[in-house]
Short mmCIF file of C-alpha atoms in Angstrom, two decimals:
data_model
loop_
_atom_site.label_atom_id
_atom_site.label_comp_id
_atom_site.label_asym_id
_atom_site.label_seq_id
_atom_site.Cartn_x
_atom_site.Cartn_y
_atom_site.Cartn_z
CA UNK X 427 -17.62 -22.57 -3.64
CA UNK X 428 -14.90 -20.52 -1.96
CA UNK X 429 -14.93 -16.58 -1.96
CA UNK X 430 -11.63 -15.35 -3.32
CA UNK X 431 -9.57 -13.55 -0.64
CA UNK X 432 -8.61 -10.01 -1.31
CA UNK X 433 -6.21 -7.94 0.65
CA UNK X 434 -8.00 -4.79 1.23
CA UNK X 435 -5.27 -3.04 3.41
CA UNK X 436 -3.33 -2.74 -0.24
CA UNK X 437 -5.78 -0.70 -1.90
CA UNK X 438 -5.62 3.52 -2.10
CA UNK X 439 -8.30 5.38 -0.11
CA UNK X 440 -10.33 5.77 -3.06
CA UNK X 441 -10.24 2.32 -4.61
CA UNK X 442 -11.40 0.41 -0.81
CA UNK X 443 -13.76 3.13 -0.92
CA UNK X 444 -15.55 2.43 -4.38
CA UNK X 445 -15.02 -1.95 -3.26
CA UNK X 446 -16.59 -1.03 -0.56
CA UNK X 447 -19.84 0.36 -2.78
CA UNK X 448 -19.46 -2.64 -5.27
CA UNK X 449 -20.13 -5.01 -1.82
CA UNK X 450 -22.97 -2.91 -0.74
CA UNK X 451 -24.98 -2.69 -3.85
CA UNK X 452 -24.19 -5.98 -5.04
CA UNK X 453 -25.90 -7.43 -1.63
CA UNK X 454 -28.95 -5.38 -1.85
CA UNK X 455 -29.34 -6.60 -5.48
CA UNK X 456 -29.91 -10.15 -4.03
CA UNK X 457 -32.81 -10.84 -1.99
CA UNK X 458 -31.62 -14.17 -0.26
CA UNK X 459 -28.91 -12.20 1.22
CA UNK X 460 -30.69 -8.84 2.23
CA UNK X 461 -32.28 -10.52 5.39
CA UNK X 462 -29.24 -13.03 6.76
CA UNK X 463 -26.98 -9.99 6.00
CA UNK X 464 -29.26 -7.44 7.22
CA UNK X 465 -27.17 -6.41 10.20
CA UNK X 466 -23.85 -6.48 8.65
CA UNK X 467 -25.05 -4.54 5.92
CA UNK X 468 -26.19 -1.65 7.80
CA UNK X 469 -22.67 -1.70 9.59
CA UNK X 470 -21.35 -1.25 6.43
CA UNK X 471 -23.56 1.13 4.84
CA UNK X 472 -22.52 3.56 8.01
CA UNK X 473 -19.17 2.73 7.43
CA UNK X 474 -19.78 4.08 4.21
CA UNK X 475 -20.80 7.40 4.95
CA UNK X 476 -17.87 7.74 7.49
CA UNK X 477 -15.31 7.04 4.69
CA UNK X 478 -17.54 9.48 2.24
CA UNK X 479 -17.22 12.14 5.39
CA UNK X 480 -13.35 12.26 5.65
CA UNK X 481 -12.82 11.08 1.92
CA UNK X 482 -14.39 14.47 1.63
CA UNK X 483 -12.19 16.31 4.07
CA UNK X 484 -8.41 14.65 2.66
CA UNK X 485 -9.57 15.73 -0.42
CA UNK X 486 -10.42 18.96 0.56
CA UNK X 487 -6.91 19.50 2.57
CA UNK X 488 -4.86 22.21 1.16
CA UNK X 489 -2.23 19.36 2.59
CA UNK X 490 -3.16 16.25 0.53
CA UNK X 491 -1.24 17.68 -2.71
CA UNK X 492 2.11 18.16 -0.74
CA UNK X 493 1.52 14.92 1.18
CA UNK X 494 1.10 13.14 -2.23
CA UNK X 495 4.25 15.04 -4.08
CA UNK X 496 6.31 13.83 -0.85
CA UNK X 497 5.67 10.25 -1.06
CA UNK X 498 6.18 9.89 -4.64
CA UNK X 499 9.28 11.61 -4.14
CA UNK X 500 10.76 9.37 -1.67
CA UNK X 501 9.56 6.59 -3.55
CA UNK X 502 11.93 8.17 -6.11
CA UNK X 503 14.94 8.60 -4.02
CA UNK X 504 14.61 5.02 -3.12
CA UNK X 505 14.86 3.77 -6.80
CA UNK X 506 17.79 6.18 -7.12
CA UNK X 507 19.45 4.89 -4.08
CA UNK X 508 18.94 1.34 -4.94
CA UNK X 509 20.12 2.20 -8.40
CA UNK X 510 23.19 3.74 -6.94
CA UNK X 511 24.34 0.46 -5.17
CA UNK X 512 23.24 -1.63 -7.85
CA UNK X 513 26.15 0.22 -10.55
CA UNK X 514 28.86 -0.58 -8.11
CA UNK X 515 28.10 -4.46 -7.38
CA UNK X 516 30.39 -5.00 -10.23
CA UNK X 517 32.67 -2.29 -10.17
CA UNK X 518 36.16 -3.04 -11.01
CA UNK X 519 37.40 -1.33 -7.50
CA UNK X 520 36.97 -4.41 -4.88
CA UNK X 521 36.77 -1.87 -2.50
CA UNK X 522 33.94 -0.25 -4.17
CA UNK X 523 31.75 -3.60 -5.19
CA UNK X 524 32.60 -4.97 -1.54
CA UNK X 525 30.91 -1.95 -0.11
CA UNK X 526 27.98 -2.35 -2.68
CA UNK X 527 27.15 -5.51 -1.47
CA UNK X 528 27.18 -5.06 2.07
CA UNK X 529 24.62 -2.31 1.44
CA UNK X 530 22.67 -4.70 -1.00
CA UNK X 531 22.31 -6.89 1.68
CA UNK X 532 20.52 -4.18 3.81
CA UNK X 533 18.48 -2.84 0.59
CA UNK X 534 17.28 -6.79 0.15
CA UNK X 535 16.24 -6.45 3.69
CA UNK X 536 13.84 -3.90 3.00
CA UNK X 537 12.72 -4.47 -0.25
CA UNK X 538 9.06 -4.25 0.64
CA UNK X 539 9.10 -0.46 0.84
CA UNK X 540 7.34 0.06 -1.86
CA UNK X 541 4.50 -2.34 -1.07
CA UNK X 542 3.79 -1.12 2.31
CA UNK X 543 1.55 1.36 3.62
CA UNK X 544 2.33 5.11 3.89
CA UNK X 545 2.80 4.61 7.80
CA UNK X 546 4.79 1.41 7.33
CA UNK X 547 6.92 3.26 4.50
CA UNK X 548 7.83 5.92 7.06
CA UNK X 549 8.97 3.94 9.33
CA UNK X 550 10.43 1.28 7.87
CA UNK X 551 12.46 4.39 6.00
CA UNK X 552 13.44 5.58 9.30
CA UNK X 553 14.65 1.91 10.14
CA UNK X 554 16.46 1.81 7.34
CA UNK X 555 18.76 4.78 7.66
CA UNK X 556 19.25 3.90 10.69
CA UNK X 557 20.64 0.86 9.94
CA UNK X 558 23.55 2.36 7.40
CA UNK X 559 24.28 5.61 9.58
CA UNK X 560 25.10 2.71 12.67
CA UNK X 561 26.82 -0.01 10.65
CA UNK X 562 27.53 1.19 7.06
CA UNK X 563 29.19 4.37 6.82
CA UNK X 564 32.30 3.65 6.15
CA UNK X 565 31.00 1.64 2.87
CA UNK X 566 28.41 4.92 2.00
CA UNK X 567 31.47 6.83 1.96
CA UNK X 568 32.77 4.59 -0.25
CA UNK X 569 30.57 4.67 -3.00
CA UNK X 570 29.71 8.22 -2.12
CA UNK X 571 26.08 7.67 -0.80
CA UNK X 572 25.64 9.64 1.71
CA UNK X 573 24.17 12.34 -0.08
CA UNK X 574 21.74 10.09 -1.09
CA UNK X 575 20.90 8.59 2.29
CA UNK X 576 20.67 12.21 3.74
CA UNK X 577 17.78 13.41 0.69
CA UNK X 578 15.53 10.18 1.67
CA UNK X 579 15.73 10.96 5.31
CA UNK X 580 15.11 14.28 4.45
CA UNK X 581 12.29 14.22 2.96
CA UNK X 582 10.47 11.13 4.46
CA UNK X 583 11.05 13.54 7.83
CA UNK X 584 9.08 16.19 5.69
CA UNK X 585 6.40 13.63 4.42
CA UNK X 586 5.65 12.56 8.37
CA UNK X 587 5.45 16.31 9.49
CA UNK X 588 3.14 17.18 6.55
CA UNK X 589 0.89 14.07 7.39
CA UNK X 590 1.03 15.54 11.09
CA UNK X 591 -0.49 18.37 10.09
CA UNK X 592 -3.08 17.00 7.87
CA UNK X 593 -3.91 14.64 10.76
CA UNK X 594 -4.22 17.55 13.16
CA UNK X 595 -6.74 19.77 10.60
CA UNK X 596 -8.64 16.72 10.44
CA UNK X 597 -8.86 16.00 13.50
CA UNK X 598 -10.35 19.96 14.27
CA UNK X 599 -12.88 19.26 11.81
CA UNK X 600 -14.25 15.63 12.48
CA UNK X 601 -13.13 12.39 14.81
CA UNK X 602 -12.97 10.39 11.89
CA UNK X 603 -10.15 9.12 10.63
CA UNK X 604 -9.61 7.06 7.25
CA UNK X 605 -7.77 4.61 9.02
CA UNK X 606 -9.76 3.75 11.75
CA UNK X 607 -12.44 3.51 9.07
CA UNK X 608 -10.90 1.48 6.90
CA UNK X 609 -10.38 -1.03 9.71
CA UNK X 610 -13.92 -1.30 11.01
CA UNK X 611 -14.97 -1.35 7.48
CA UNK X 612 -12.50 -4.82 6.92
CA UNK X 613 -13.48 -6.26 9.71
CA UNK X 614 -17.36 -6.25 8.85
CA UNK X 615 -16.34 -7.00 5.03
CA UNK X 616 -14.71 -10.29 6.46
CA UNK X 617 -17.34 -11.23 8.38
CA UNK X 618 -19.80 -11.11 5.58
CA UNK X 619 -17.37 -12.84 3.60
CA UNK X 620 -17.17 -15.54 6.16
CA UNK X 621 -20.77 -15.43 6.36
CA UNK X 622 -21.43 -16.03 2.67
CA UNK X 623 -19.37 -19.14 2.77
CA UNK X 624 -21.40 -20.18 5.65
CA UNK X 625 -24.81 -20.16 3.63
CA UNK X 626 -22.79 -21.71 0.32
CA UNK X 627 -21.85 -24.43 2.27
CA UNK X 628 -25.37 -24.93 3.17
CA UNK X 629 -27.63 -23.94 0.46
CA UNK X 630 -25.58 -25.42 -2.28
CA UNK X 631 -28.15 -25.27 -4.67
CA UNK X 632 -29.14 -21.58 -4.75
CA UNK X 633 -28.87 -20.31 -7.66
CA UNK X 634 -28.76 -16.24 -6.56
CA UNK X 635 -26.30 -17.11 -4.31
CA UNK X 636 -23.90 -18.65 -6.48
CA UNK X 637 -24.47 -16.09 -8.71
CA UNK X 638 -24.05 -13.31 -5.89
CA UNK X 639 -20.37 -15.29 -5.53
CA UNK X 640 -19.64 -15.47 -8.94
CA UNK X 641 -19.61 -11.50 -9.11
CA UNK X 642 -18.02 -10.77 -5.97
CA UNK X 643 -14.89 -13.63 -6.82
CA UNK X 644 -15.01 -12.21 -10.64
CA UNK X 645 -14.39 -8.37 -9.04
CA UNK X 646 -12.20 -9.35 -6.29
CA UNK X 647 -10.20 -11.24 -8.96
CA UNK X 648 -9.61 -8.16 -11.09
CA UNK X 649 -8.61 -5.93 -7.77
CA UNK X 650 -6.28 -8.40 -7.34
CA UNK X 651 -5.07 -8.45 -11.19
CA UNK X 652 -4.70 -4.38 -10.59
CA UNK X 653 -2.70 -4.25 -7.18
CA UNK X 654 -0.83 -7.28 -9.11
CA UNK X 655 0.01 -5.33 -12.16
CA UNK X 656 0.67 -1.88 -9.69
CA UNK X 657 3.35 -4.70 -8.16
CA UNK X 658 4.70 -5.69 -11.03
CA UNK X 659 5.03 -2.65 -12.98
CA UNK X 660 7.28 -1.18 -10.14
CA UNK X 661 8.94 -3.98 -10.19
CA UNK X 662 10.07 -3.62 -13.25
CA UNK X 663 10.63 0.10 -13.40
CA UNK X 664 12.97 -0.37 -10.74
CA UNK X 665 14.82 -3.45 -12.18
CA UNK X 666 15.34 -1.53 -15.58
CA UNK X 667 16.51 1.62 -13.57
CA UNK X 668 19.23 -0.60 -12.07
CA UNK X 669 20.41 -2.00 -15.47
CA UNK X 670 20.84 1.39 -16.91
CA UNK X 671 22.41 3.06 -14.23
CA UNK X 672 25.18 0.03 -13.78
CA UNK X 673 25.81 0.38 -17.17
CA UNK X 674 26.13 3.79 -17.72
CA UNK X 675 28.18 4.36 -14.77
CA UNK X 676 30.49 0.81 -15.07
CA UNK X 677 31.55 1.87 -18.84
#
């Protein structure tokens, strides 16, 4: 029996954080693995109350509200920009639909936006409009996106600076950060991981253990249904943004 693998760097603070108490209780709940795990467990455990100590103080930041309505709205102006190429691929100006395709082809390029991780988002953002201010202005000015272009930068500038700060409060207040949590806290996840298929492999027959691994597999199999549905359901609201906005403005 394999465990199933699980890409923790995708989840929201909140969600690694309550995984991360699933694992811990769901260990201590089975005796064979409270002694071979007994050091990795107490890793995690203070790993734990790190993530509950600056959990606490993002929530508390007069900052995380701002920080949250920023990102959503880039996400936003992303759709809208993508939706704003998209209703010219097929325009009946060649001019127009040649432009929209050279900036599709850039768009395609970084289509995993949405996917990434606040700090990847903002700079991947920043790579991005950097790429049509040097080599695609003359086909923004085409379709008449700079004004687009300019709102995104805009406000992905803001969403950085407001982070900044947040970062700096935090940073008066504790030396914890979520991130450097999070990280310490997958790295001792996948080496219990690793060590549970270690003591699978060689105590086929235990019947708490495979039980133990039929939890943890049936839970890391529905975090994975979630952040597959989150996918998906983006996905889609994007693709049916496109469609209406081509056919609105192509009519």
């Amino acid at each position: 029996m394999r465990i199933v693998k699980l890409n923790l760097e995708h989840l929201q603070n909140e969600e690694w954080y309550t995984y991360q108490t699933f694992l811990i209780k769901l260990i201590k709940k089975t005796n064979s693995l409270i002694a071979a795990l007994a050091a990795l467990l107490i890793l995690l455990e203070k790993n734990g109350v790190d993530a509950v100590t600056a959990l606490e103080i993002i929530r508390k930041s007069k900052l995380s509200e701002p920080i949250a309505e920023a990102d959503a709205l880039r996400k936003q102006l992303i759709k809208g920009l993508n939706s704003h190429v998209a209703a010219f691929l097929h325009n009946a100006n060649p001019d127009k639909q040649r432009a929209a395709k050279n900036l599709k082809i850039v768009i395609n390029h970084y289509k995993s936006i949405s996917k990434a991780s606040q700090d990847q988002q903002s700079g991947m953002i920043i790579n991005f409009i950097k790429e049509l201010d040097e080599n695609h202005t003359a086909d923004m000015a085409t379709i008449g996106l700079e004004e687009r272009k300019e709102q995104l930068k805009t406000t992905n500038e803001e969403f950085i600076a407001l982070l900044d700060q947040r970062t700096a409060e935090i940073g008066s207040k504790t030396t914890l950060r979520m991130p450097d949590i999070r990280r310490e806290g997958n790295r001792i996840i996948r080496h219990i991981f690793s060590q549970i298929e270690i003591l699978l492999l060689s105590t086929p027959d235990d019947t708490e253990l495979i039980q133990f691994a039929n939890e943890l597999n049936a839970e890391n199999r529905r975090v994975k249904g979630n952040l597959h549905r989150k996918g998906k359901n983006k996905k889609d609201t994007s693709e049916n943004s496109e469609t209406e906005t081509e056919a609105t403005l192509n009519k």
